[in-house]
Short mmCIF file of C-alpha atoms in Angstrom, two decimals:
data_model
loop_
_atom_site.label_atom_id
_atom_site.label_comp_id
_atom_site.label_asym_id
_atom_site.label_seq_id
_atom_site.Cartn_x
_atom_site.Cartn_y
_atom_site.Cartn_z
CA MET A 1 29.05 -211.56 -227.91
CA GLY A 2 32.22 -210.83 -229.54
CA ARG A 3 35.15 -209.00 -228.40
CA ILE A 4 34.77 -205.12 -228.02
CA LYS A 5 37.82 -203.64 -229.28
CA GLU A 6 38.79 -199.87 -228.80
CA ILE A 7 42.38 -200.30 -229.44
CA GLU A 8 44.61 -199.29 -232.51
CA ARG A 9 47.11 -201.83 -232.53
CA LYS A 10 49.31 -200.00 -235.42
CA SER A 11 51.59 -197.08 -234.56
CA HIS A 12 51.25 -194.18 -236.83
CA GLY A 13 54.62 -192.56 -237.42
CA ARG A 14 56.40 -191.75 -234.24
CA ARG A 15 53.40 -191.32 -232.20
CA LYS A 16 53.60 -192.70 -228.52
CA ARG A 17 51.99 -195.75 -227.79
CA LYS A 18 49.21 -195.49 -225.33
CA PRO A 19 48.93 -197.87 -222.49
CA VAL A 20 46.05 -200.62 -222.64
CA ILE A 21 43.51 -201.43 -219.79
CA TYR A 22 42.38 -204.96 -220.29
CA ILE A 23 39.03 -205.57 -218.54
CA ILE A 24 38.43 -209.20 -218.45
CA CYS A 25 34.74 -209.99 -217.34
CA GLU A 26 32.12 -212.53 -218.03
CA GLY A 27 30.43 -212.54 -221.10
CA SER A 28 27.27 -210.91 -219.93
CA GLU A 29 25.83 -207.66 -221.02
CA THR A 30 25.89 -205.71 -217.63
CA GLU A 31 29.36 -205.35 -217.27
CA ILE A 32 30.21 -204.71 -221.08
CA ARG A 33 27.65 -201.98 -221.55
CA TYR A 34 28.80 -200.30 -218.32
CA PHE A 35 32.42 -200.17 -218.68
CA LYS A 36 32.14 -199.19 -222.48
CA LYS A 37 30.82 -195.75 -221.33
CA PHE A 38 34.40 -194.97 -219.77
CA ARG A 39 36.32 -193.39 -222.52
CA SER A 40 39.91 -192.10 -222.28
CA ARG A 41 42.13 -189.94 -224.24
CA GLU A 42 45.31 -191.31 -222.03
CA CYS A 43 44.86 -194.96 -222.78
CA ASN A 44 42.98 -197.52 -224.65
CA ILE A 45 40.45 -199.85 -223.18
CA ASP A 46 40.10 -203.37 -224.43
CA ILE A 47 37.00 -205.14 -223.00
CA VAL A 48 37.44 -208.87 -223.23
CA PRO A 49 33.92 -210.95 -222.48
CA ILE A 50 34.85 -214.43 -221.38
CA PRO A 51 32.91 -217.43 -222.57
CA SER A 52 30.36 -218.88 -220.18
CA GLN A 53 32.39 -222.15 -219.60
CA TYR A 54 34.99 -220.08 -218.10
CA LYS A 55 32.78 -218.34 -215.68
CA SER A 56 34.21 -219.80 -212.50
CA ALA A 57 36.62 -217.08 -210.81
CA ASP A 58 39.38 -219.24 -211.16
CA LYS A 59 38.95 -220.19 -214.79
CA LEU A 60 38.40 -216.52 -215.79
CA VAL A 61 41.52 -215.57 -214.30
CA GLN A 62 43.38 -218.46 -216.16
CA LYS A 63 41.52 -217.42 -219.37
CA SER A 64 42.81 -214.14 -218.81
CA LEU A 65 46.22 -215.38 -218.92
CA ALA A 66 45.58 -217.07 -222.15
CA THR A 67 44.11 -214.07 -223.67
CA ILE A 68 46.94 -211.72 -222.76
CA GLY A 69 49.26 -214.18 -224.05
CA TYR A 70 47.80 -213.31 -227.71
CA ASN A 71 47.86 -209.80 -227.21
CA PRO A 72 50.37 -206.61 -226.82
CA TYR A 73 50.65 -206.51 -223.12
CA TYR A 74 53.45 -204.35 -221.80
CA PRO A 75 53.19 -203.68 -218.02
CA ASP A 76 56.35 -201.39 -217.90
CA GLU A 77 54.54 -199.02 -220.58
CA GLY A 78 51.41 -198.80 -218.34
CA ASP A 79 49.26 -201.54 -219.56
CA ILE A 80 47.34 -203.32 -216.79
CA VAL A 81 44.73 -206.37 -216.41
CA TRP A 82 41.50 -206.11 -214.43
CA CYS A 83 39.65 -209.48 -213.83
CA VAL A 84 35.89 -208.69 -213.10
CA PHE A 85 34.02 -211.40 -211.56
CA ASP A 86 31.20 -211.90 -208.92
CA ARG A 87 30.77 -214.49 -206.17
CA ASP A 88 28.20 -216.37 -208.02
CA ASP A 89 28.54 -220.10 -207.11
CA ASN A 90 31.94 -219.89 -206.45
CA SER A 91 33.44 -221.63 -203.40
CA ASP A 92 35.93 -219.85 -200.95
CA ALA A 93 38.56 -222.32 -202.40
CA ILE A 94 38.18 -221.15 -206.02
CA LEU A 95 37.89 -217.64 -205.10
CA MET A 96 41.09 -217.77 -203.23
CA LYS A 97 42.87 -219.53 -206.15
CA ALA A 98 41.60 -216.85 -208.53
CA LYS A 99 42.87 -214.15 -206.08
CA GLN A 100 46.36 -215.98 -205.91
CA THR A 101 46.66 -216.26 -209.65
CA ALA A 102 45.85 -212.78 -210.19
CA VAL A 103 48.24 -211.34 -207.58
CA LYS A 104 51.03 -213.70 -208.98
CA GLU A 105 50.37 -212.08 -212.51
CA GLY A 106 50.01 -208.66 -211.17
CA TYR A 107 46.41 -208.49 -212.34
CA LYS A 108 43.94 -206.39 -210.39
CA ILE A 109 40.51 -207.67 -209.17
CA ALA A 110 37.12 -206.10 -209.22
CA PHE A 111 35.07 -208.47 -207.16
CA SER A 112 31.51 -208.11 -206.27
CA ASN A 113 29.47 -210.30 -203.69
CA PRO A 114 26.99 -211.68 -204.48
CA SER A 115 26.73 -209.85 -207.87
CA PHE A 116 27.99 -207.02 -210.09
CA GLU A 117 24.47 -205.40 -209.41
CA ILE A 118 25.43 -204.56 -205.95
CA TRP A 119 27.50 -201.71 -207.37
CA PHE A 120 24.57 -200.22 -209.06
CA LEU A 121 22.51 -200.55 -205.72
CA LEU A 122 25.18 -198.71 -203.83
CA HIS A 123 24.29 -195.74 -205.88
CA PHE A 124 20.96 -195.44 -204.37
CA SER A 125 21.33 -197.18 -200.75
CA ASN A 126 24.06 -198.05 -198.28
CA GLN A 127 23.46 -201.77 -198.57
CA THR A 128 25.10 -203.56 -195.82
CA THR A 129 22.67 -206.47 -195.09
CA PRO A 130 23.64 -209.74 -196.95
CA LEU A 131 21.70 -210.57 -200.17
CA GLU A 132 21.45 -214.09 -201.22
CA ASN A 133 22.06 -213.89 -204.83
CA CYS A 134 21.95 -211.75 -207.87
CA GLU A 135 18.28 -212.10 -208.20
CA SER A 136 17.78 -210.56 -204.52
CA VAL A 137 20.00 -207.74 -205.58
CA VAL A 138 18.15 -206.87 -208.77
CA ASN A 139 14.90 -207.00 -206.83
CA GLN A 140 16.37 -204.41 -204.55
CA LEU A 141 17.57 -202.35 -207.45
CA LYS A 142 14.23 -202.27 -208.98
CA LYS A 143 12.35 -200.94 -205.97
CA LYS A 144 10.60 -197.44 -206.38
CA GLY A 145 13.23 -194.60 -206.64
CA LYS A 146 16.20 -196.76 -207.85
CA LEU A 147 16.46 -198.31 -211.36
CA GLU A 148 12.81 -199.37 -211.39
CA GLN A 149 13.11 -200.59 -215.17
CA TYR A 150 16.22 -202.32 -214.71
CA GLU A 151 17.36 -205.08 -217.27
CA LYS A 152 20.80 -206.55 -217.97
CA ASN A 153 20.38 -205.36 -221.62
CA LYS A 154 19.72 -201.79 -220.76
CA GLU A 155 22.06 -198.83 -220.50
CA VAL A 156 22.52 -197.46 -216.90
CA TYR A 157 25.61 -195.57 -216.92
CA GLU A 158 23.95 -192.05 -217.42
CA GLN A 159 21.33 -192.75 -214.82
CA LEU A 160 24.12 -193.62 -212.32
CA LYS A 161 26.83 -191.08 -213.31
CA SER A 162 25.55 -188.21 -210.76
CA LEU A 163 25.49 -190.63 -207.88
CA GLN A 164 28.89 -192.24 -208.68
CA GLU A 165 30.74 -190.59 -205.80
CA VAL A 166 28.23 -191.48 -203.39
CA ALA A 167 28.27 -195.13 -204.59
CA ILE A 168 32.33 -195.09 -204.30
CA GLU A 169 32.31 -193.85 -200.56
CA ARG A 170 29.68 -196.55 -199.71
CA ALA A 171 31.72 -199.29 -201.28
CA LYS A 172 34.88 -198.11 -199.53
CA LYS A 173 33.30 -197.63 -196.01
CA ARG A 174 31.95 -201.31 -196.44
CA MET A 175 35.28 -202.78 -197.55
CA TYR A 176 37.23 -200.99 -194.62
CA GLU A 177 34.62 -202.37 -192.15
CA LEU A 178 35.17 -205.92 -193.48
CA GLN A 179 38.92 -205.53 -193.42
CA GLU A 180 38.89 -204.41 -189.64
CA GLU A 181 36.85 -207.36 -188.91
CA HIS A 182 39.57 -209.35 -190.45
CA ILE A 183 37.07 -210.81 -193.11
CA GLU A 184 38.57 -211.92 -196.57
CA ILE A 185 37.02 -209.48 -199.23
CA ILE A 186 37.27 -212.09 -202.16
CA SER A 187 35.21 -214.77 -200.04
CA ARG A 188 31.52 -215.53 -199.72
CA GLU A 189 31.65 -214.42 -196.23
CA SER A 190 32.24 -210.81 -197.35
CA ASN A 191 28.47 -210.49 -198.76
CA PRO A 192 27.68 -207.62 -199.52
CA VAL A 193 30.73 -206.07 -201.03
CA THR A 194 32.12 -204.75 -204.44
CA THR A 195 35.52 -203.59 -205.18
CA VAL A 196 34.33 -202.30 -208.54
CA PHE A 197 34.79 -198.79 -207.06
CA GLU A 198 38.59 -199.41 -207.52
CA LEU A 199 38.33 -200.19 -211.35
CA VAL A 200 35.88 -197.11 -211.61
CA GLU A 201 38.30 -194.85 -209.77
CA TYR A 202 41.29 -196.01 -211.94
CA LEU A 203 39.18 -195.52 -215.11
CA ASN A 204 38.22 -191.95 -213.98
CA SER A 205 42.00 -191.25 -213.19
CA LYS A 206 42.73 -191.94 -216.97
CA LYS A 207 40.28 -189.65 -218.57
#
């Protein structure tokens, strides 16, 4: 899929430039379709799908560096980069490398373990038991009373919107519990967890 742009690069007259939120994510339908629903009057959103060969967490962050290098990026004017990635098959060493690079560059991370769909699942249940992989999460998500017809190429934002605050609270609670246990959030051990709520809260604050 090609890049999704919502940015007017050229200024018109003396109109003040809006800050840009760059969302760098794996080139899958799920994250792209979801984040496209966050519109903002205060800033521009640029969703940048990364090709599958850069799927590993450290390569995604490295690709973010290259991507931003070719685009207007002014942190002092409010621009920000969010790297969105899952645990997938990443080792702890790769996850830590990705985190360290992101921190060094001032990028934010929205991490999900084991997969992005754990964020969707938290809208319906307080999942604290580890789930093996993305398939396991989707199986839970498709149970009766949840997103029974869920598919990666379907829009789900509107179905989830009314439950968003509940999901945020559940995600926060889980993160705090892990931190109290001194478990690294961006690691394989944190299963299940998602910090996507931080990106959602940030996007909501810009509406």
